[in-house]
Amino acid sequence: MRIKISRSSNKTTARVNQGQQLTGARNGNNGSTQPEGTRRVCGFVCTHFLCAFLVFLACYRWKHLLPGYESEGSQWSKSKLSNEAATSVSATATTTLPPAVPPASSSKALDFSAPSLVDPSTVKRIFWMHVPKTGGSFFLPIFFQFCPKALAAERAAVGPGQQIDKEHLFDQWLLKNYPPEKWCNKNLMFYNMPCPGCHHHYSEHPNEEFFSLTVFRDPTERLWSGYRYNRQGSWQSDSNSTFYEFIREPNIMNCQLKMVLGHDCCKQNRQQIENMRLNVSLAIERVSQPRFFFGITERWAETMCLFHRWFGGEVLSDVDFHNNRKGRTLPPGKYRDDVPPHQELEWFEAIVPIFEARLKAANCLAYSPP
Ligand SMILES: *[C@@H]1O[C@H](CO)[C@@H](O)[C@H](O)[C@H]1NC(C)=O
Ligand SMILES: *[C@@H]1O[C@H](CO)[C@@H](O)[C@H](O)[C@H]1NC(C)=O
């Protein structure tokens, strides 16, 4: 979408330039023999037609290409986004828990052969909500879980006990070389093809039973990671801005919360941010649903355990723990204090207990791979 928009603004520029050249030619051509009035009228009509067309185009794009902003009327109000009074949160959000498995004894690994919460063959629609800077490698367990033929092919290619080629362990590579319609479970579909991992926000798909799969991250850690990753989402072109300055840009905080509520992570302008109303209770409710699986980046092993108790299969020590982008975690010190209270922190505090309740039910609490 970004490409389209920038292409459109290039077009706009080109057209405006043309208009200026026309004007210039008209001014410089006063002595020409062509009827002046006709040309002036023509220029007037053309320029105004162009303006109207551009306005139409802008409105059209706004309404049709940014559905997240339009369709969420109830999410928007006059109240300010930042430092808004905390929404009251019911800590007792109900959630669906995976079935228990016998706890791991001191010598034995968890028994992943017990029935999972969901029969993976019944999963037909997958929404991978890839939140920036939370762990794009989460696609690997997803893909290999629901596309077991692809995993078998990769394993066969390298031979028993060998590492799968690391060059293959990327979402784009896998999707290109193992087209889901051929390699995944019958009738399985990833939303947002050909790029399911392009940071799409949550959207409803009426009449379709879909599963949302994501990992969330400690909000401060995520902000720090975005800061270190070229100030991701920053409006300023200042590559030297401090962490303090970065997180105070109005679009930067609450990215995960926004995405759960159907907004882009951070592409809003100032006006949109001011008009945005983030309903923390709704975001808690949404991730508690039985068809919303979430893990937590900092708790990867437990997340992988829970994922397999939810959808079946066992923890795969290679693909489930493969990390394509190893980042550094937040250094101790002042950074945490730089982050003011905001809604995503409040939301995150409320969803950790949901995660832990799910872990506990699945005997995945404190899981570490054998
Ligand atoms: C950032 O700092 C470096 C080193 O001080 C300087 O060379 C560079 O021009 C600065 N960049 C910006 C965008 O201010
Ligand atoms: C926020 O969401 C909750 C849960 O869905 C709902 O009951 C409440 O009315 C919403 N609040 C606002 C202000 O929209």
mmCIF file of C-alpha atoms and ligand atoms in Angstrom:
data_model
loop_
_atom_site.group_PDB
_atom_site.id
_atom_site.type_symbol
_atom_site.label_atom_id
_atom_site.label_comp_id
_atom_site.label_asym_id
_atom_site.label_seq_id
_atom_site.Cartn_x
_atom_site.Cartn_y
_atom_site.Cartn_z
ATOM 1 C CA MET A 1 0.000 0.000 0.000
ATOM 2 C CA ARG A 2 2.872 2.323 0.783
ATOM 3 C CA ILE A 3 4.223 1.860 -2.720
ATOM 4 C CA LYS A 4 0.881 2.771 -4.249
ATOM 5 C CA ILE A 5 0.552 5.886 -2.187
ATOM 6 C CA SER A 6 4.034 7.137 -2.942
ATOM 7 C CA ARG A 7 3.510 6.388 -6.603
ATOM 8 C CA SER A 8 0.332 8.408 -6.492
ATOM 9 C CA SER A 9 2.104 11.319 -4.853
ATOM 10 C CA ASN A 10 4.747 11.157 -7.589
ATOM 11 C CA LYS A 11 1.985 11.388 -10.144
ATOM 12 C CA THR A 12 0.572 14.306 -8.273
ATOM 13 C CA THR A 13 3.899 16.059 -8.323
ATOM 14 C CA ALA A 14 4.332 15.380 -12.004
ATOM 15 C CA ARG A 15 0.915 16.790 -12.766
ATOM 16 C CA VAL A 16 1.367 19.866 -10.661
ATOM 17 C CA ASN A 17 4.668 20.494 -12.387
ATOM 18 C CA GLN A 18 2.997 20.201 -15.737
ATOM 19 C CA GLY A 19 0.435 22.714 -14.607
ATOM 20 C CA GLN A 20 3.170 25.126 -13.607
ATOM 21 C CA GLN A 21 4.872 24.700 -16.929
ATOM 22 C CA LEU A 22 1.598 25.436 -18.672
ATOM 23 C CA THR A 23 1.215 28.602 -16.681
ATOM 24 C CA GLY A 24 4.796 29.560 -17.438
ATOM 25 C CA ALA A 25 4.301 29.002 -21.150
ATOM 26 C CA ARG A 26 1.142 31.053 -21.117
ATOM 27 C CA ASN A 27 2.833 33.971 -19.437
ATOM 28 C CA GLY A 28 5.807 33.816 -21.710
ATOM 29 C CA ASN A 29 3.708 33.589 -24.814
ATOM 30 C CA ASN A 30 1.749 36.809 -24.605
ATOM 31 C CA GLY A 31 2.637 37.863 -28.116
ATOM 32 C CA SER A 32 1.509 34.635 -29.724
ATOM 33 C CA THR A 33 -1.075 34.693 -32.459
ATOM 34 C CA GLN A 34 -3.269 32.011 -30.874
ATOM 35 C CA PRO A 35 -6.517 33.331 -29.399
ATOM 36 C CA GLU A 36 -5.573 34.255 -25.830
ATOM 37 C CA GLY A 37 -9.095 33.863 -24.367
ATOM 38 C CA THR A 38 -9.544 30.331 -25.611
ATOM 39 C CA ARG A 39 -6.247 29.264 -24.126
ATOM 40 C CA ARG A 40 -6.960 30.930 -20.829
ATOM 41 C CA VAL A 41 -10.377 29.286 -20.563
ATOM 42 C CA CYS A 42 -8.887 25.966 -21.511
ATOM 43 C CA GLY A 43 -6.117 26.339 -18.920
ATOM 44 C CA PHE A 44 -8.654 27.327 -16.261
ATOM 45 C CA VAL A 45 -10.888 24.360 -17.018
ATOM 46 C CA CYS A 46 -8.022 21.899 -17.185
ATOM 47 C CA THR A 47 -6.446 23.071 -13.943
ATOM 48 C CA HIS A 48 -9.737 22.955 -12.060
ATOM 49 C CA PHE A 49 -10.657 19.628 -13.508
ATOM 50 C CA LEU A 50 -7.282 18.328 -12.394
ATOM 51 C CA CYS A 51 -7.792 19.705 -8.880
ATOM 52 C CA ALA A 52 -11.225 18.124 -8.620
ATOM 53 C CA PHE A 53 -9.843 14.863 -9.879
ATOM 54 C CA LEU A 54 -7.015 14.890 -7.343
ATOM 55 C CA VAL A 55 -9.405 15.675 -4.509
ATOM 56 C CA PHE A 56 -11.636 12.833 -5.668
ATOM 57 C CA LEU A 57 -8.643 10.526 -5.837
ATOM 58 C CA ALA A 58 -7.511 11.466 -2.337
ATOM 59 C CA CYS A 59 -10.999 10.886 -0.905
ATOM 60 C CA TYR A 60 -11.373 7.652 -2.795
ATOM 61 C CA ARG A 61 -8.082 6.355 -1.484
ATOM 62 C CA TRP A 62 -8.904 7.408 2.004
ATOM 63 C CA LYS A 63 -12.209 5.604 2.037
ATOM 64 C CA HIS A 64 -11.301 2.506 0.117
ATOM 65 C CA LEU A 65 -7.671 1.831 0.783
ATOM 66 C CA LEU A 66 -7.567 2.573 4.477
ATOM 67 C CA PRO A 67 -10.568 0.574 5.683
ATOM 68 C CA GLY A 68 -9.115 0.279 9.165
ATOM 69 C CA TYR A 69 -9.738 3.936 9.814
ATOM 70 C CA GLU A 70 -13.129 4.129 8.240
ATOM 71 C CA SER A 71 -14.882 1.060 9.427
ATOM 72 C CA GLU A 72 -14.095 1.510 13.089
ATOM 73 C CA GLY A 73 -16.381 4.448 13.671
ATOM 74 C CA SER A 74 -17.045 3.470 17.249
ATOM 75 C CA GLN A 75 -13.337 3.426 18.002
ATOM 76 C CA TRP A 76 -12.918 7.096 17.294
ATOM 77 C CA SER A 77 -13.866 9.956 19.465
ATOM 78 C CA LYS A 78 -12.673 13.404 20.382
ATOM 79 C CA SER A 79 -10.703 12.209 23.375
ATOM 80 C CA LYS A 80 -6.944 12.281 23.249
ATOM 81 C CA LEU A 81 -4.902 9.174 22.803
ATOM 82 C CA SER A 82 -1.931 9.814 25.006
ATOM 83 C CA ASN A 83 -2.138 9.876 28.767
ATOM 84 C CA GLU A 84 -5.865 9.366 28.676
ATOM 85 C CA ALA A 85 -7.362 8.199 31.935
ATOM 86 C CA ALA A 86 -7.005 4.471 32.198
ATOM 87 C CA THR A 87 -9.916 2.450 30.889
ATOM 88 C CA SER A 88 -11.252 0.282 33.641
ATOM 89 C CA VAL A 89 -10.115 -3.218 32.949
ATOM 90 C CA SER A 90 -11.734 -6.322 34.247
ATOM 91 C CA ALA A 91 -8.828 -8.523 35.229
ATOM 92 C CA THR A 92 -11.096 -11.538 35.159
ATOM 93 C CA ALA A 93 -11.391 -11.688 31.393
ATOM 94 C CA THR A 94 -12.579 -15.140 30.525
ATOM 95 C CA THR A 95 -10.499 -17.152 28.169
ATOM 96 C CA THR A 96 -10.391 -20.588 26.659
ATOM 97 C CA LEU A 97 -7.758 -22.880 28.071
ATOM 98 C CA PRO A 98 -6.016 -25.727 26.338
ATOM 99 C CA PRO A 99 -6.489 -29.211 27.835
ATOM 100 C CA ALA A 100 -4.034 -30.341 30.454
ATOM 101 C CA VAL A 101 -1.345 -32.844 29.680
ATOM 102 C CA PRO A 102 0.494 -34.849 32.300
ATOM 103 C CA PRO A 103 3.159 -32.595 33.784
ATOM 104 C CA ALA A 104 6.721 -33.283 32.774
ATOM 105 C CA SER A 105 8.433 -35.411 35.336
ATOM 106 C CA SER A 106 12.013 -34.705 36.218
ATOM 107 C CA SER A 107 13.309 -37.077 33.586
ATOM 108 C CA LYS A 108 10.582 -36.894 30.949
ATOM 109 C CA ALA A 109 9.627 -34.240 28.440
ATOM 110 C CA LEU A 110 6.052 -33.052 28.110
ATOM 111 C CA ASP A 111 3.887 -35.525 26.287
ATOM 112 C CA PHE A 112 2.877 -33.662 23.179
ATOM 113 C CA SER A 113 0.991 -36.635 21.796
ATOM 114 C CA ALA A 114 -2.019 -35.837 24.003
ATOM 115 C CA PRO A 115 -4.940 -34.272 22.102
ATOM 116 C CA SER A 116 -4.543 -30.568 21.483
ATOM 117 C CA LEU A 117 -7.150 -27.877 21.998
ATOM 118 C CA VAL A 118 -7.751 -27.539 18.275
ATOM 119 C CA ASP A 119 -7.522 -30.237 15.657
ATOM 120 C CA PRO A 120 -5.095 -28.594 13.197
ATOM 121 C CA SER A 121 -6.876 -30.079 10.188
ATOM 122 C CA THR A 122 -9.947 -28.011 11.077
ATOM 123 C CA VAL A 123 -8.002 -24.739 10.815
ATOM 124 C CA LYS A 124 -8.849 -23.253 7.415
ATOM 125 C CA ARG A 125 -8.142 -19.529 7.711
ATOM 126 C CA ILE A 126 -5.066 -18.096 9.368
ATOM 127 C CA PHE A 127 -4.437 -14.487 10.168
ATOM 128 C CA TRP A 128 -0.834 -14.011 11.188
ATOM 129 C CA MET A 129 -0.688 -10.683 12.920
ATOM 130 C CA HIS A 130 2.957 -9.815 12.581
ATOM 131 C CA VAL A 131 3.520 -6.905 14.929
ATOM 132 C CA PRO A 132 6.747 -5.098 14.007
ATOM 133 C CA LYS A 133 9.665 -6.008 16.244
ATOM 134 C CA THR A 134 8.019 -8.857 18.105
ATOM 135 C CA GLY A 135 9.480 -11.863 16.280
ATOM 136 C CA GLY A 136 8.866 -12.491 12.579
ATOM 137 C CA SER A 137 10.298 -15.989 12.959
ATOM 138 C CA PHE A 138 7.004 -16.983 14.559
ATOM 139 C CA PHE A 139 5.940 -17.733 11.012
ATOM 140 C CA LEU A 140 8.161 -20.830 10.997
ATOM 141 C CA PRO A 141 6.239 -22.820 13.626
ATOM 142 C CA ILE A 142 2.978 -21.669 12.035
ATOM 143 C CA PHE A 143 3.933 -22.675 8.526
ATOM 144 C CA PHE A 144 5.462 -26.015 9.392
ATOM 145 C CA GLN A 145 2.588 -26.880 11.711
ATOM 146 C CA PHE A 146 -0.090 -26.312 9.093
ATOM 147 C CA CYS A 147 1.993 -27.288 6.073
ATOM 148 C CA PRO A 148 3.614 -30.529 7.262
ATOM 149 C CA LYS A 149 4.436 -31.608 3.692
ATOM 150 C CA ALA A 150 6.764 -28.637 3.392
ATOM 151 C CA LEU A 151 8.532 -29.612 6.597
ATOM 152 C CA ALA A 152 8.909 -33.183 5.364
ATOM 153 C CA ALA A 153 10.370 -31.920 2.075
ATOM 154 C CA GLU A 154 12.855 -29.685 3.867
ATOM 155 C CA ARG A 155 13.883 -32.492 6.199
ATOM 156 C CA ALA A 156 14.276 -34.910 3.304
ATOM 157 C CA ALA A 157 16.432 -32.408 1.417
ATOM 158 C CA VAL A 158 19.070 -32.295 4.149
ATOM 159 C CA GLY A 159 18.919 -35.825 5.505
ATOM 160 C CA PRO A 160 18.228 -37.142 8.997
ATOM 161 C CA GLY A 161 19.454 -35.113 11.928
ATOM 162 C CA GLN A 162 20.730 -32.281 9.724
ATOM 163 C CA GLN A 163 19.863 -28.616 10.043
ATOM 164 C CA ILE A 164 17.366 -27.231 7.535
ATOM 165 C CA ASP A 165 19.004 -24.705 5.229
ATOM 166 C CA LYS A 166 18.847 -21.363 7.093
ATOM 167 C CA GLU A 167 18.292 -19.519 3.825
ATOM 168 C CA HIS A 168 14.940 -21.277 3.621
ATOM 169 C CA LEU A 169 13.710 -20.266 7.038
ATOM 170 C CA PHE A 170 12.030 -17.045 5.950
ATOM 171 C CA ASP A 171 8.343 -16.449 5.394
ATOM 172 C CA GLN A 172 8.791 -15.094 1.877
ATOM 173 C CA TRP A 173 11.045 -17.951 0.790
ATOM 174 C CA LEU A 174 8.704 -20.608 2.164
ATOM 175 C CA LEU A 175 5.557 -19.093 0.691
ATOM 176 C CA LYS A 176 7.189 -18.758 -2.707
ATOM 177 C CA ASN A 177 8.658 -22.240 -2.807
ATOM 178 C CA TYR A 178 5.834 -24.061 -1.052
ATOM 179 C CA PRO A 179 2.618 -22.455 -2.303
ATOM 180 C CA PRO A 180 0.081 -23.069 0.484
ATOM 181 C CA GLU A 181 -2.628 -24.410 -1.831
ATOM 182 C CA LYS A 182 -0.309 -27.255 -2.700
ATOM 183 C CA TRP A 183 1.749 -27.802 0.428
ATOM 184 C CA CYS A 184 -0.496 -26.946 3.343
ATOM 185 C CA ASN A 185 -3.436 -28.728 4.935
ATOM 186 C CA LYS A 186 -6.450 -29.058 2.698
ATOM 187 C CA ASN A 187 -8.246 -25.744 2.044
ATOM 188 C CA LEU A 188 -5.957 -23.832 4.382
ATOM 189 C CA MET A 189 -5.613 -20.179 3.501
ATOM 190 C CA PHE A 190 -3.400 -17.446 4.875
ATOM 191 C CA TYR A 191 -4.959 -14.023 4.874
ATOM 192 C CA ASN A 192 -3.096 -11.178 3.200
ATOM 193 C CA MET A 193 -1.279 -13.227 0.595
ATOM 194 C CA PRO A 194 1.198 -12.778 -0.995
ATOM 195 C CA CYS A 195 2.611 -11.062 2.074
ATOM 196 C CA PRO A 196 0.856 -12.295 5.211
ATOM 197 C CA GLY A 197 3.767 -10.961 7.272
ATOM 198 C CA CYS A 198 3.476 -7.342 6.133
ATOM 199 C CA HIS A 199 2.274 -6.104 9.519
ATOM 200 C CA HIS A 200 -1.444 -6.249 8.796
ATOM 201 C CA HIS A 201 -3.701 -5.171 11.633
ATOM 202 C CA TYR A 202 -6.596 -7.219 12.914
ATOM 203 C CA SER A 203 -9.664 -7.205 10.683
ATOM 204 C CA GLU A 204 -12.957 -8.979 10.981
ATOM 205 C CA HIS A 205 -13.826 -11.517 8.309
ATOM 206 C CA PRO A 206 -17.554 -11.962 8.692
ATOM 207 C CA ASN A 207 -18.843 -15.488 8.133
ATOM 208 C CA GLU A 208 -15.358 -16.966 8.210
ATOM 209 C CA GLU A 209 -14.040 -18.939 11.122
ATOM 210 C CA PHE A 210 -10.476 -17.714 11.270
ATOM 211 C CA PHE A 211 -7.620 -18.056 13.715
ATOM 212 C CA SER A 212 -5.442 -15.133 14.719
ATOM 213 C CA LEU A 213 -1.884 -16.022 15.606
ATOM 214 C CA THR A 214 0.611 -13.575 17.010
ATOM 215 C CA VAL A 215 3.300 -12.886 19.551
ATOM 216 C CA PHE A 216 3.223 -9.753 21.641
ATOM 217 C CA ARG A 217 6.172 -8.208 23.344
ATOM 218 C CA ASP A 218 6.819 -6.220 26.448
ATOM 219 C CA PRO A 219 5.857 -2.725 25.188
ATOM 220 C CA THR A 220 9.037 -1.062 26.390
ATOM 221 C CA GLU A 221 11.242 -3.747 24.858
ATOM 222 C CA ARG A 222 9.362 -3.385 21.584
ATOM 223 C CA LEU A 223 9.808 0.374 21.577
ATOM 224 C CA TRP A 224 13.496 -0.023 22.238
ATOM 225 C CA SER A 225 13.815 -2.523 19.405
ATOM 226 C CA GLY A 226 11.994 -0.177 17.010
ATOM 227 C CA TYR A 227 14.237 2.666 18.104
ATOM 228 C CA ARG A 228 17.337 0.626 17.369
ATOM 229 C CA TYR A 229 15.882 -0.445 14.035
ATOM 230 C CA ASN A 230 16.331 2.945 12.335
ATOM 231 C CA ARG A 231 13.744 4.633 14.559
ATOM 232 C CA GLN A 232 11.027 2.541 12.939
ATOM 233 C CA GLY A 233 7.918 4.580 12.158
ATOM 234 C CA SER A 234 9.556 7.879 13.035
ATOM 235 C CA TRP A 235 8.262 11.032 11.329
ATOM 236 C CA GLN A 236 11.554 12.789 11.781
ATOM 237 C CA SER A 237 14.442 12.111 9.501
ATOM 238 C CA ASP A 238 16.756 12.532 12.452
ATOM 239 C CA SER A 239 18.695 9.326 12.714
ATOM 240 C CA ASN A 240 20.318 10.699 15.847
ATOM 241 C CA SER A 241 17.182 11.252 17.886
ATOM 242 C CA THR A 242 17.291 9.855 21.394
ATOM 243 C CA PHE A 243 15.021 7.111 22.681
ATOM 244 C CA TYR A 244 13.252 9.746 24.740
ATOM 245 C CA GLU A 245 12.569 11.862 21.658
ATOM 246 C CA PHE A 246 11.562 8.859 19.562
ATOM 247 C CA ILE A 247 8.880 7.532 21.885
ATOM 248 C CA ARG A 248 7.395 10.988 22.276
ATOM 249 C CA GLU A 249 6.482 11.169 18.620
ATOM 250 C CA PRO A 250 2.724 10.783 18.891
ATOM 251 C CA ASN A 251 2.379 7.827 16.515
ATOM 252 C CA ILE A 252 4.998 5.587 18.122
ATOM 253 C CA MET A 253 3.471 4.220 21.298
ATOM 254 C CA ASN A 254 0.560 1.762 21.506
ATOM 255 C CA CYS A 255 1.466 -0.008 18.259
ATOM 256 C CA GLN A 256 0.414 -3.486 19.433
ATOM 257 C CA LEU A 257 -2.760 -2.219 20.998
ATOM 258 C CA LYS A 258 -3.660 -0.307 17.839
ATOM 259 C CA MET A 259 -3.118 -3.375 15.678
ATOM 260 C CA VAL A 260 -5.356 -5.540 17.852
ATOM 261 C CA LEU A 261 -8.040 -2.879 17.527
ATOM 262 C CA GLY A 262 -7.818 -2.736 13.738
ATOM 263 C CA HIS A 263 -5.459 0.182 13.155
ATOM 264 C CA ASP A 264 -2.081 0.324 11.579
ATOM 265 C CA CYS A 265 0.892 0.111 13.961
ATOM 266 C CA CYS A 266 2.061 3.687 13.518
ATOM 267 C CA LYS A 267 1.157 5.189 10.144
ATOM 268 C CA GLN A 268 -1.286 7.746 11.521
ATOM 269 C CA ASN A 269 -0.833 11.493 11.274
ATOM 270 C CA ARG A 270 -1.197 13.830 14.222
ATOM 271 C CA GLN A 271 -4.881 14.476 13.616
ATOM 272 C CA GLN A 272 -5.696 10.789 13.390
ATOM 273 C CA ILE A 273 -3.812 10.083 16.604
ATOM 274 C CA GLU A 274 -5.675 12.823 18.407
ATOM 275 C CA ASN A 275 -9.006 11.448 17.266
ATOM 276 C CA MET A 276 -8.167 7.844 18.001
ATOM 277 C CA ARG A 277 -9.827 6.114 20.898
ATOM 278 C CA LEU A 278 -8.229 2.899 22.022
ATOM 279 C CA ASN A 279 -10.557 0.592 23.885
ATOM 280 C CA VAL A 280 -8.300 -1.423 26.176
ATOM 281 C CA SER A 281 -11.148 -3.635 27.396
ATOM 282 C CA LEU A 282 -12.053 -4.583 23.859
ATOM 283 C CA ALA A 283 -8.417 -5.401 23.084
ATOM 284 C CA ILE A 284 -8.235 -7.661 26.133
ATOM 285 C CA GLU A 285 -11.480 -9.322 25.201
ATOM 286 C CA ARG A 286 -10.328 -9.877 21.632
ATOM 287 C CA VAL A 287 -7.073 -11.644 22.495
ATOM 288 C CA SER A 288 -8.904 -13.829 25.051
ATOM 289 C CA GLN A 289 -11.033 -15.436 22.385
ATOM 290 C CA PRO A 290 -10.592 -19.151 21.714
ATOM 291 C CA ARG A 291 -9.502 -18.428 18.158
ATOM 292 C CA PHE A 292 -6.898 -15.861 19.141
ATOM 293 C CA PHE A 293 -3.563 -17.416 19.989
ATOM 294 C CA PHE A 294 -0.854 -15.161 21.333
ATOM 295 C CA GLY A 295 2.557 -15.772 22.770
ATOM 296 C CA ILE A 296 5.035 -13.406 24.367
ATOM 297 C CA THR A 297 8.392 -12.759 22.748
ATOM 298 C CA GLU A 298 10.327 -12.755 26.015
ATOM 299 C CA ARG A 299 8.838 -16.144 26.863
ATOM 300 C CA TRP A 300 9.530 -17.958 23.637
ATOM 301 C CA ALA A 301 9.906 -21.523 24.932
ATOM 302 C CA GLU A 302 6.628 -21.347 26.833
ATOM 303 C CA THR A 303 5.016 -19.791 23.767
ATOM 304 C CA MET A 304 6.157 -22.672 21.576
ATOM 305 C CA CYS A 305 4.927 -25.199 24.114
ATOM 306 C CA LEU A 306 1.549 -23.498 24.269
ATOM 307 C CA PHE A 307 1.358 -23.226 20.498
ATOM 308 C CA HIS A 308 1.703 -26.983 20.128
ATOM 309 C CA ARG A 309 -0.717 -27.747 22.947
ATOM 310 C CA TRP A 310 -3.145 -25.485 21.155
ATOM 311 C CA PHE A 311 -2.714 -26.718 17.593
ATOM 312 C CA GLY A 312 -0.949 -30.037 17.940
ATOM 313 C CA GLY A 313 2.448 -31.349 17.030
ATOM 314 C CA GLU A 314 5.482 -31.188 19.230
ATOM 315 C CA VAL A 315 8.066 -28.525 19.916
ATOM 316 C CA LEU A 316 10.666 -28.632 17.152
ATOM 317 C CA SER A 317 13.960 -27.587 18.616
ATOM 318 C CA ASP A 318 15.293 -26.284 15.302
ATOM 319 C CA VAL A 319 12.498 -24.431 13.491
ATOM 320 C CA ASP A 320 10.581 -23.314 16.567
ATOM 321 C CA PHE A 321 13.649 -21.678 18.020
ATOM 322 C CA HIS A 322 15.206 -20.354 14.856
ATOM 323 C CA ASN A 323 15.633 -16.598 15.135
ATOM 324 C CA ASN A 324 16.147 -14.700 11.893
ATOM 325 C CA ARG A 325 16.808 -11.394 13.547
ATOM 326 C CA LYS A 326 18.547 -11.621 16.827
ATOM 327 C CA GLY A 327 18.097 -8.318 18.594
ATOM 328 C CA ARG A 328 19.459 -6.985 21.793
ATOM 329 C CA THR A 329 17.203 -6.497 24.757
ATOM 330 C CA LEU A 330 16.798 -3.275 26.606
ATOM 331 C CA PRO A 331 19.893 -2.345 28.555
ATOM 332 C CA PRO A 332 19.308 -1.677 32.219
ATOM 333 C CA GLY A 333 19.201 1.954 33.213
ATOM 334 C CA LYS A 334 17.153 4.973 32.475
ATOM 335 C CA TYR A 335 15.270 3.776 29.365
ATOM 336 C CA ARG A 336 12.411 2.112 31.178
ATOM 337 C CA ASP A 337 11.850 5.285 33.177
ATOM 338 C CA ASP A 338 11.629 7.266 29.932
ATOM 339 C CA VAL A 339 8.444 5.465 28.951
ATOM 340 C CA PRO A 340 5.407 7.201 30.444
ATOM 341 C CA PRO A 341 2.308 5.278 31.474
ATOM 342 C CA HIS A 342 0.254 4.558 28.384
ATOM 343 C CA GLN A 343 -2.601 2.325 27.382
ATOM 344 C CA GLU A 344 -0.522 -0.439 25.880
ATOM 345 C CA LEU A 345 1.287 -0.959 29.179
ATOM 346 C CA GLU A 346 -2.047 -1.266 30.918
ATOM 347 C CA TRP A 347 -3.299 -3.707 28.286
ATOM 348 C CA PHE A 348 -0.117 -5.770 28.393
ATOM 349 C CA GLU A 349 -0.300 -6.093 32.160
ATOM 350 C CA ALA A 350 -3.799 -7.463 31.737
ATOM 351 C CA ILE A 351 -2.987 -10.016 29.054
ATOM 352 C CA VAL A 352 0.044 -11.575 30.753
ATOM 353 C CA PRO A 353 -2.234 -13.308 33.311
ATOM 354 C CA ILE A 354 -4.318 -14.663 30.415
ATOM 355 C CA PHE A 355 -1.163 -16.039 28.834
ATOM 356 C CA GLU A 356 -0.116 -17.555 32.143
ATOM 357 C CA ALA A 357 -3.511 -19.122 32.769
ATOM 358 C CA ARG A 358 -3.261 -20.745 29.366
ATOM 359 C CA LEU A 359 0.302 -21.908 30.075
ATOM 360 C CA LYS A 360 -0.721 -23.329 33.395
ATOM 361 C CA ALA A 361 -3.622 -25.282 31.954
ATOM 362 C CA ALA A 362 -1.321 -26.749 29.314
ATOM 363 C CA ASN A 363 1.492 -27.485 31.767
ATOM 364 C CA CYS A 364 3.672 -25.176 29.744
ATOM 365 C CA LEU A 365 4.440 -22.790 32.581
ATOM 366 C CA ALA A 366 8.225 -22.516 32.933
ATOM 367 C CA TYR A 367 8.614 -24.944 30.031
ATOM 368 C CA SER A 368 12.104 -25.339 28.700
ATOM 369 C CA PRO A 369 12.872 -27.619 25.801
ATOM 370 C CA PRO A 370 14.590 -30.877 26.739
HETATM 371 C C1 LIG B 1 24.073 12.393 13.242
HETATM 372 O O1 LIG B 1 25.291 12.506 13.918
HETATM 373 C C2 LIG B 1 26.420 12.352 13.088
HETATM 374 C C3 LIG B 1 27.671 12.346 13.986
HETATM 375 O O2 LIG B 1 27.602 13.368 14.933
HETATM 376 C C4 LIG B 1 26.453 13.450 12.028
HETATM 377 O O3 LIG B 1 27.556 13.275 11.181
HETATM 378 C C5 LIG B 1 25.168 13.347 11.212
HETATM 379 O O4 LIG B 1 25.090 14.410 10.284
HETATM 380 C C6 LIG B 1 23.947 13.423 12.130
HETATM 381 N N1 LIG B 1 22.750 13.169 11.353
HETATM 382 C C7 LIG B 1 21.670 13.949 11.401
HETATM 383 C C8 LIG B 1 20.534 13.557 10.517
HETATM 384 O O5 LIG B 1 21.598 14.934 12.131
HETATM 385 C C1 LIG B 2 -15.071 -0.917 24.913
HETATM 386 O O1 LIG B 2 -15.232 -2.272 24.684
HETATM 387 C C2 LIG B 2 -16.063 -2.922 25.618
HETATM 388 C C3 LIG B 2 -15.949 -4.405 25.375
HETATM 389 O O2 LIG B 2 -16.279 -4.751 24.083
HETATM 390 C C4 LIG B 2 -17.481 -2.372 25.451
HETATM 391 O O3 LIG B 2 -18.351 -3.000 26.371
HETATM 392 C C5 LIG B 2 -17.453 -0.887 25.674
HETATM 393 O O4 LIG B 2 -18.714 -0.344 25.411
HETATM 394 C C6 LIG B 2 -16.421 -0.221 24.795
HETATM 395 N N1 LIG B 2 -16.275 1.167 25.195
HETATM 396 C C7 LIG B 2 -16.381 2.165 24.340
HETATM 397 C C8 LIG B 2 -16.195 3.526 24.908
HETATM 398 O O5 LIG B 2 -16.612 1.991 23.170
#
